[in-house]
Amino acid sequence: MVKRLKDIGFGLNATKNVKRFITEDGRFNTSHINKKSIFESTYSYLIRISWISFFCYVLLAYILINVLFALGYVFIGVNDISAYESPYFIDNFLNAFLFSSQTITTVGYGVMSPSGTASGILASFEALVGLLSFSFTTGLLYGRFSKPKTLISFSKNFVVRPFRNKRALMIKVMNTSRNILIKPKVDVTLILHKLVNGYFQPEYFNLKLERKTITYLPTTWTIVHEIDEESPFFNLTKEKIEEYKAEIVVLFSYYDDAFNNEIYDVKSYLYRDLIIDKKFTKSYGYGEEGRLVIDHSMLHDIENL
Amino acid sequence: MVKRLKDIGFGLNATKNVKRFITEDGRFNTSHINKKSIFESTYSYLIRISWISFFCYVLLAYILINVLFALGYVFIGVNDISAYESPYFIDNFLNAFLFSSQTITTVGYGVMSPSGTASGILASFEALVGLLSFSFTTGLLYGRFSKPKTLISFSKNFVVRPFRNKRALMIKVMNTSRNILIKPKVDVTLILHKLVNGYFQPEYFNLKLERKTITYLPTTWTIVHEIDEESPFFNLTKEKIEEYKAEIVVLFSYYDDAFNNEIYDVKSYLYRDLIIDKKFTKSYGYGEEGRLVIDHSMLHDIENL
Amino acid sequence: MVKRLKDIGFGLNATKNVKRFITEDGRFNTSHINKKSIFESTYSYLIRISWISFFCYVLLAYILINVLFALGYVFIGVNDISAYESPYFIDNFLNAFLFSSQTITTVGYGVMSPSGTASGILASFEALVGLLSFSFTTGLLYGRFSKPKTLISFSKNFVVRPFRNKRALMIKVMNTSRNILIKPKVDVTLILHKLVNGYFQPEYFNLKLERKTITYLPTTWTIVHEIDEESPFFNLTKEKIEEYKAEIVVLFSYYDDAFNNEIYDVKSYLYRDLIIDKKFTKSYGYGEEGRLVIDHSMLHDIENL
Amino acid sequence: MVKRLKDIGFGLNATKNVKRFITEDGRFNTSHINKKSIFESTYSYLIRISWISFFCYVLLAYILINVLFALGYVFIGVNDISAYESPYFIDNFLNAFLFSSQTITTVGYGVMSPSGTASGILASFEALVGLLSFSFTTGLLYGRFSKPKTLISFSKNFVVRPFRNKRALMIKVMNTSRNILIKPKVDVTLILHKLVNGYFQPEYFNLKLERKTITYLPTTWTIVHEIDEESPFFNLTKEKIEEYKAEIVVLFSYYDDAFNNEIYDVKSYLYRDLIIDKKFTKSYGYGEEGRLVIDHSMLHDIENL
């Protein structure tokens, strides 16, 4: 039976607490109930997980499918696929498992091979399943390869510090590759959650930036929002920022010359990522031979003014 | 012989009736005659159908191709591929079928194997056919995977109800995933079919919207068209809407952060999808832990004002 | 030795004749000499050719590679792969060919199998070649599938005829599918080749269109260029159009809803495709059930005014 | 232990020398230290290298993996997979290697086949590894195919010469294919490195162009920057250009009709690529039959004014 929102008694507005808008893995912080299309989610999930998880799933699926077919061959009778039949189930099952794996991978040594009709049909079907599974895996692998990869990294923190007689909010991005990133653009939104009639209500503010775009991004770029009278940060103390559970959402896009694709990336900062009156450490320098050297381990470094 | 429009005596204008412009599966409601490129249509069809239909076609094709090759081996002589030749056609055919399946999947156990030249050449060709078919299937599978998927759902109905001292037409869309949908844009067209000199003539109206775009779409968005003096809905009764067979075409686009692609989606509403003086039920709420919960089963819900 | 333009004595300007700018297969009408990257051209060629040509190439490559490896096995000695060695070359070659095909397709029945080291290594290498070739073919097949396909067709001819008290040039395009083509845009260029000092010199004119874009293209669209005083066609007789070897280049683009891609298509008309004082026959009508029927065989039809 | 920029004592500014901004292979001239995601770099590397290097890596990986599994089979005991066990390690290893290659490619002749449980499990696992590796290779191959290819070439040098009573800087690009390149756009940036307080500081200038875009690019296009009073080249002698280590970065984009994709390309010229008071040789002409002939070997040719 379908459980619906009203049955669970969820409130239409958050009262006690309110969670961030966008999670750290760059997705909306929502949960979906009564959703149907499981398949698409599965595919999308298998594209997103790490390589280690992916190969574990492949191995597990391989073992599972072989176990199922092995049980089928044992059910039909192991003497149908092997000259040797043991009185013990485990031996027969093991043989059937190995035969199954030889069939599904289409190795087919032939020492074991189906001699009866039932096992013949099952093996014929298993070989088809095997080839389809590997087509499937090829598709998944290429799907993982061709998924556009973001080549930029964001600083872990954002900084508010004096800047040109005012104060400014700063965020740092780094090109983590030698690929030519063309015309990076940035768009920064501030979300404040204010308590109105006992409910949290989000307010959205678009932050005015010193520069919204540059031509190339070879090393790092510090995005600057000047806190002038029009800024929502004007008169906002650190305590207020925490009270309002401020969240800063950065939408970054650029054209990747190597993949010839427009890439978007979203990063969300929470109020607790704020650092006051410090500055980002410069994370690139010139080597002896006059070539720019970028230090990935220094992207998040902060130093005193 | 080619049958052409004039031969069938189709009218150049609809007289008795007129069908919707865009069908519910999001395609133009047209039929094509005397079309040539069958192959492209087949590919496009195999990409579009459900997974169950797809696998049924694969299984059918597998059986069919094996039957054809099996008949070939029987024709050449089963003693060419098997030590055992039965006096019954069905036994020989079954053996040839199993041998064919072992060849086309490249399992090749070797208990049956071609001993003559004719069967050798046929088996060599079949293995090539097999590999090409599975290359083909891999291509189709990846084509199915990589087809851009719409992550939004539209409400089943559209609503006309009081709104800010006027009336307004409303349509609801939902982000069905946690993917970050960036800058959704919407464009709504009204089509009215009026009888002029006994023929239906379509009239197109672009509906002015309260907002044509938002920055992010985490949950749902209610698209609002205010029915003011300039609206084609002004002075249009429910009866007129039905008489004119009104159709509302919604063109929706957004940038999908996970797939890095601009996605378009089209939805068409018919006059019979109109609901008057009700409102959409809010289909998301906050869970105990302050996180947004979206209920897919409530997208289409309507409630009293 | 490299032959260069000057060696061949080509003129820098055309004197006797001048060919069309864009060929009928939608490519620039240029020939390239002293070009290097053959591989890219080969890939691009295998993507472009018809399916029949493609499969012929695959079959030829399959036979050729097997012949090469078969010669290798014969050279090593057929007794290394088969229990039976014939005194006749052709028998040994045939066996080696069948063994090679069983190896390259990875069928590997095992009746023939390498018993010596040399043949073992060669077979091991051949199986790798086989798998790589089929990976390659899979890539090519998917490359062919995923190549964006134009879903529109252009009329074979363009028409000049009376229109709203003036004359107008008209071109017709048809949506050949049920896919929703969104916001088609069109851009028409006229090229006239005039003899200046004995050389043909191309002049380019952008033709002003009645409409450059529409919202949807469900059936056909007649693109109209009104021949007013500013039009390059004004005062241009049919004889002049031929003398100047007029060419009309149509650049057409739209967003394909099914493939979620912006598609461009280019069509070129020559002066000899001009038809005067006729009109395009309407190529769609309404069926009994009120549904639009599009007749592909009528796209190019012309009728009297 | 992680070595960081400061540990190595790199300067934050170049003092002795400064290298070019973009290398000749079209990537940023930066080096990255303490970088993490090795896998992505590996994939990106395997997509970028030449076909010969790619196949060498495949062959090496094939041999290496087979050697590893062969050692496994030898460790388990060669009598488990082969009727014949030699007293010499090298013979057993060779047999195990051949068996491994027959398993990993799924040929599986069956003359050698696993008879024990350990070798059976290992062979079952190896066949899985084999299929995954070839899925992987298929993905890589298609990744290489589908990588957008630039169809334009730039002249090796840039030229400064008299032009319309002034001087102008010129760069030449060629369409190296018959594909229709639509609306090519160009953007040229000059980088001068001036010594300020003993450090090189880059200054960026956007060069004003005579034309930033054309409709089609069938043959070649000479990009022209007029050196007027506003140009950063005004009053810049050849010696100054060298002293400032001038670099010219050309950003070129166009829509490729055959691949239906917007393609970007970046080219960087150094001060030493400057040629003064010469002009580019026209690298196309008309053949006897009035068709344009483009000579790739003449793209870089320079001649006297």
Coordinates of N, CA, C and O in Angstrom, one line a residue, chain B residues 131, chain C residues 65 69 73 100-107 119-137, chain D residues 54-66 97-98 100-109 129-131 133-135 137-138 141:
Chain B
L131 N 28.8 -11.9 -33.8 CA 29.6 -10.8 -33.2 C 29.0 -9.5 -33.7 O 28.9 -8.5 -32.9
Chain C
I65 N 41.5 -10.6 -43.3 CA 42.3 -10.9 -42.1 C 42.5 -12.4 -41.9 O 43.5 -12.9 -41.6
F69 N 46.0 -14.5 -41.6 CA 46.3 -15.4 -40.5 C 46.4 -16.9 -41.0 O 47.3 -17.6 -40.6
Y73 N 49.4 -19.6 -40.5 CA 49.3 -21.0 -39.9 C 49.9 -22.0 -40.9 O 50.6 -22.9 -40.5
S100 N 41.4 -20.2 -38.3 CA 41.6 -18.7 -38.1 C 40.3 -18.1 -37.8 O 40.2 -17.3 -36.8
S101 N 39.2 -18.4 -38.5 CA 37.9 -17.8 -38.3 C 37.4 -18.2 -36.9 O 36.8 -17.4 -36.2
Q102 N 37.7 -19.5 -36.5 CA 37.3 -19.9 -35.2 C 38.0 -19.2 -34.1 O 37.5 -19.1 -32.9
T103 N 39.2 -18.8 -34.4 CA 40.0 -18.1 -33.4 C 39.7 -16.6 -33.3 O 39.5 -16.1 -32.2
I104 N 39.5 -16.0 -34.4 CA 39.3 -14.5 -34.4 C 37.9 -14.2 -33.9 O 37.8 -13.1 -33.3
T105 N 37.0 -15.1 -34.1 CA 35.6 -14.9 -33.5 C 35.6 -15.4 -32.1 O 34.5 -15.3 -31.5
T106 N 36.6 -16.0 -31.6 CA 36.7 -16.6 -30.3 C 35.7 -17.7 -30.1 O 35.4 -18.1 -29.0
V107 N 35.3 -18.4 -31.2 CA 34.4 -19.6 -31.1 C 35.2 -20.7 -30.4 O 34.8 -21.3 -29.4
S119 N 52.4 -21.5 -33.3 CA 51.0 -21.4 -33.6 C 50.2 -20.9 -32.4 O 49.2 -20.2 -32.6
G120 N 50.6 -21.4 -31.2 CA 49.9 -20.9 -30.0 C 50.0 -19.4 -29.8 O 49.0 -18.7 -29.5
I121 N 51.2 -18.9 -30.0 CA 51.4 -17.4 -29.9 C 50.6 -16.7 -31.0 O 49.9 -15.7 -30.7
L122 N 50.7 -17.2 -32.2 CA 49.9 -16.5 -33.3 C 48.4 -16.5 -33.0 O 47.8 -15.5 -33.2
A123 N 47.9 -17.7 -32.5 CA 46.5 -17.8 -32.2 C 46.1 -16.8 -31.1 O 45.1 -16.2 -31.1
S124 N 47.0 -16.8 -30.1 CA 46.8 -15.9 -29.0 C 46.7 -14.4 -29.4 O 45.9 -13.6 -29.0
F125 N 47.6 -14.1 -30.4 CA 47.6 -12.7 -30.9 C 46.4 -12.5 -31.8 O 45.7 -11.4 -31.8
E126 N 46.0 -13.6 -32.6 CA 44.8 -13.4 -33.4 C 43.6 -13.2 -32.6 O 42.7 -12.4 -33.0
A127 N 43.4 -13.9 -31.5 CA 42.2 -13.7 -30.7 C 42.2 -12.2 -30.2 O 41.1 -11.6 -30.1
L128 N 43.3 -11.7 -29.8 CA 43.4 -10.3 -29.4 C 42.9 -9.3 -30.6 O 42.1 -8.5 -30.4
V129 N 43.5 -9.6 -31.8 CA 43.1 -8.8 -32.9 C 41.6 -8.9 -33.2 O 40.9 -7.9 -33.5
G130 N 41.1 -10.1 -33.0 CA 39.7 -10.3 -33.2 C 38.9 -9.5 -32.3 O 37.9 -8.8 -32.7
L131 N 39.2 -9.6 -31.0 CA 38.4 -8.8 -30.0 C 38.5 -7.3 -30.3 O 37.5 -6.6 -30.2
L132 N 39.7 -6.8 -30.6 CA 39.9 -5.4 -30.9 C 39.1 -5.0 -32.1 O 38.5 -4.0 -32.1
S133 N 39.1 -5.9 -33.1 CA 38.4 -5.6 -34.4 C 36.9 -5.4 -34.1 O 36.2 -4.5 -34.6
F134 N 36.4 -6.3 -33.2 CA 35.0 -6.2 -32.9 C 34.6 -5.1 -32.0 O 33.6 -4.5 -32.1
S135 N 35.6 -4.7 -31.1 CA 35.4 -3.4 -30.3 C 35.4 -2.3 -31.3 O 34.5 -1.4 -31.2
F136 N 36.2 -2.3 -32.3 CA 36.3 -1.3 -33.3 C 35.0 -1.2 -34.1 O 34.4 -0.1 -34.3
T137 N 34.5 -2.3 -34.5 CA 33.2 -2.4 -35.2 C 32.1 -1.9 -34.4 O 31.2 -1.2 -34.8
Chain D
F54 N 48.4 3.9 -28.5 CA 47.3 3.3 -27.9 C 47.4 1.7 -28.1 O 47.2 1.0 -27.1
F55 N 47.7 1.3 -29.3 CA 47.7 -0.2 -29.5 C 48.9 -0.8 -28.8 O 48.8 -1.9 -28.4
C56 N 50.0 0.0 -28.7 CA 51.1 -0.6 -27.9 C 50.7 -0.8 -26.4 O 51.0 -1.9 -25.9
Y57 N 50.0 0.1 -25.9 CA 49.5 -0.1 -24.5 C 48.6 -1.3 -24.4 O 48.7 -2.1 -23.5
V58 N 47.7 -1.4 -25.4 CA 46.8 -2.5 -25.3 C 47.6 -3.9 -25.4 O 47.3 -4.8 -24.6
L59 N 48.5 -3.9 -26.3 CA 49.3 -5.2 -26.4 C 50.1 -5.4 -25.1 O 50.1 -6.6 -24.6
L60 N 50.7 -4.4 -24.6 CA 51.5 -4.6 -23.3 C 50.5 -5.1 -22.2 O 50.9 -6.0 -21.5
A61 N 49.4 -4.4 -22.1 CA 48.4 -4.8 -21.0 C 48.0 -6.3 -21.2 O 47.9 -7.1 -20.3
Y62 N 47.8 -6.7 -22.5 CA 47.4 -8.0 -22.8 C 48.5 -9.0 -22.4 O 48.2 -10.0 -21.7
I63 N 49.7 -8.7 -22.7 CA 50.8 -9.6 -22.3 C 51.0 -9.7 -20.8 O 51.0 -10.7 -20.2
L64 N 50.9 -8.5 -20.2 CA 51.1 -8.4 -18.7 C 50.0 -9.2 -18.0 O 50.3 -10.0 -17.1
I65 N 48.8 -9.0 -18.3 CA 47.7 -9.7 -17.6 C 47.8 -11.2 -17.8 O 47.7 -12.0 -16.9
N66 N 48.2 -11.6 -19.0 CA 48.3 -13.0 -19.3 C 49.5 -13.6 -18.5 O 49.4 -14.7 -18.0
F97 N 50.6 -19.7 -20.1 CA 50.4 -18.4 -20.8 C 49.4 -18.6 -21.9 O 48.4 -17.8 -22.1
L98 N 49.6 -19.6 -22.7 CA 48.7 -19.9 -23.9 C 47.3 -20.2 -23.3 O 46.3 -19.7 -23.9
S100 N 46.0 -19.2 -20.6 CA 45.5 -17.9 -20.1 C 44.9 -17.1 -21.2 O 43.8 -16.5 -21.1
S101 N 45.7 -17.0 -22.3 CA 45.2 -16.2 -23.4 C 44.0 -16.8 -24.1 O 43.1 -16.0 -24.5
Q102 N 43.9 -18.1 -24.1 CA 42.6 -18.7 -24.6 C 41.4 -18.5 -23.7 O 40.3 -18.5 -24.1
T103 N 41.7 -18.3 -22.4 CA 40.6 -18.0 -21.5 C 40.2 -16.5 -21.5 O 39.0 -16.2 -21.6
I104 N 41.2 -15.7 -21.5 CA 40.9 -14.2 -21.4 C 40.2 -13.7 -22.6 O 39.4 -12.8 -22.6
T105 N 40.5 -14.3 -23.8 CA 39.9 -13.9 -25.0 C 38.6 -14.7 -25.2 O 37.9 -14.5 -26.2
T106 N 38.3 -15.6 -24.3 CA 37.1 -16.5 -24.4 C 37.1 -17.4 -25.6 O 36.1 -17.9 -26.0
V107 N 38.3 -17.7 -26.2 CA 38.4 -18.6 -27.3 C 38.1 -20.0 -26.7 O 37.2 -20.7 -27.3
G108 N 38.8 -20.4 -25.7 CA 38.6 -21.7 -25.0 C 38.5 -22.9 -25.9 O 37.5 -23.6 -26.1
Y109 N 39.7 -23.3 -26.6 CA 39.7 -24.4 -27.5 C 39.3 -25.7 -26.7 O 38.6 -26.5 -27.2
V129 N 37.4 -11.1 -16.2 CA 38.4 -10.0 -16.4 C 38.5 -9.7 -17.9 O 38.6 -8.5 -18.3
G130 N 38.6 -10.7 -18.7 CA 38.8 -10.6 -20.1 C 37.7 -9.8 -20.7 O 37.9 -8.8 -21.4
L131 N 36.4 -10.2 -20.4 CA 35.3 -9.5 -21.0 C 35.2 -8.1 -20.5 O 34.9 -7.2 -21.3
S133 N 37.7 -6.2 -19.6 CA 38.8 -5.5 -20.3 C 38.4 -5.1 -21.7 O 38.7 -4.0 -22.2
F134 N 37.7 -6.0 -22.4 CA 37.4 -5.7 -23.7 C 36.2 -4.7 -23.8 O 36.1 -3.9 -24.7
S135 N 35.3 -4.8 -22.8 CA 34.3 -3.7 -22.7 C 35.0 -2.4 -22.5 O 34.6 -1.4 -23.1
T137 N 38.0 -1.6 -23.4 CA 38.7 -1.2 -24.6 C 37.7 -0.6 -25.6 O 38.0 0.4 -26.3
T138 N 36.5 -1.3 -25.7 CA 35.5 -0.8 -26.6 C 35.1 0.7 -26.2 O 35.0 1.5 -27.0
L141 N 37.9 2.9 -27.2 CA 37.9 3.1 -28.7 C 36.8 4.1 -29.1 O 37.1 5.0 -29.9

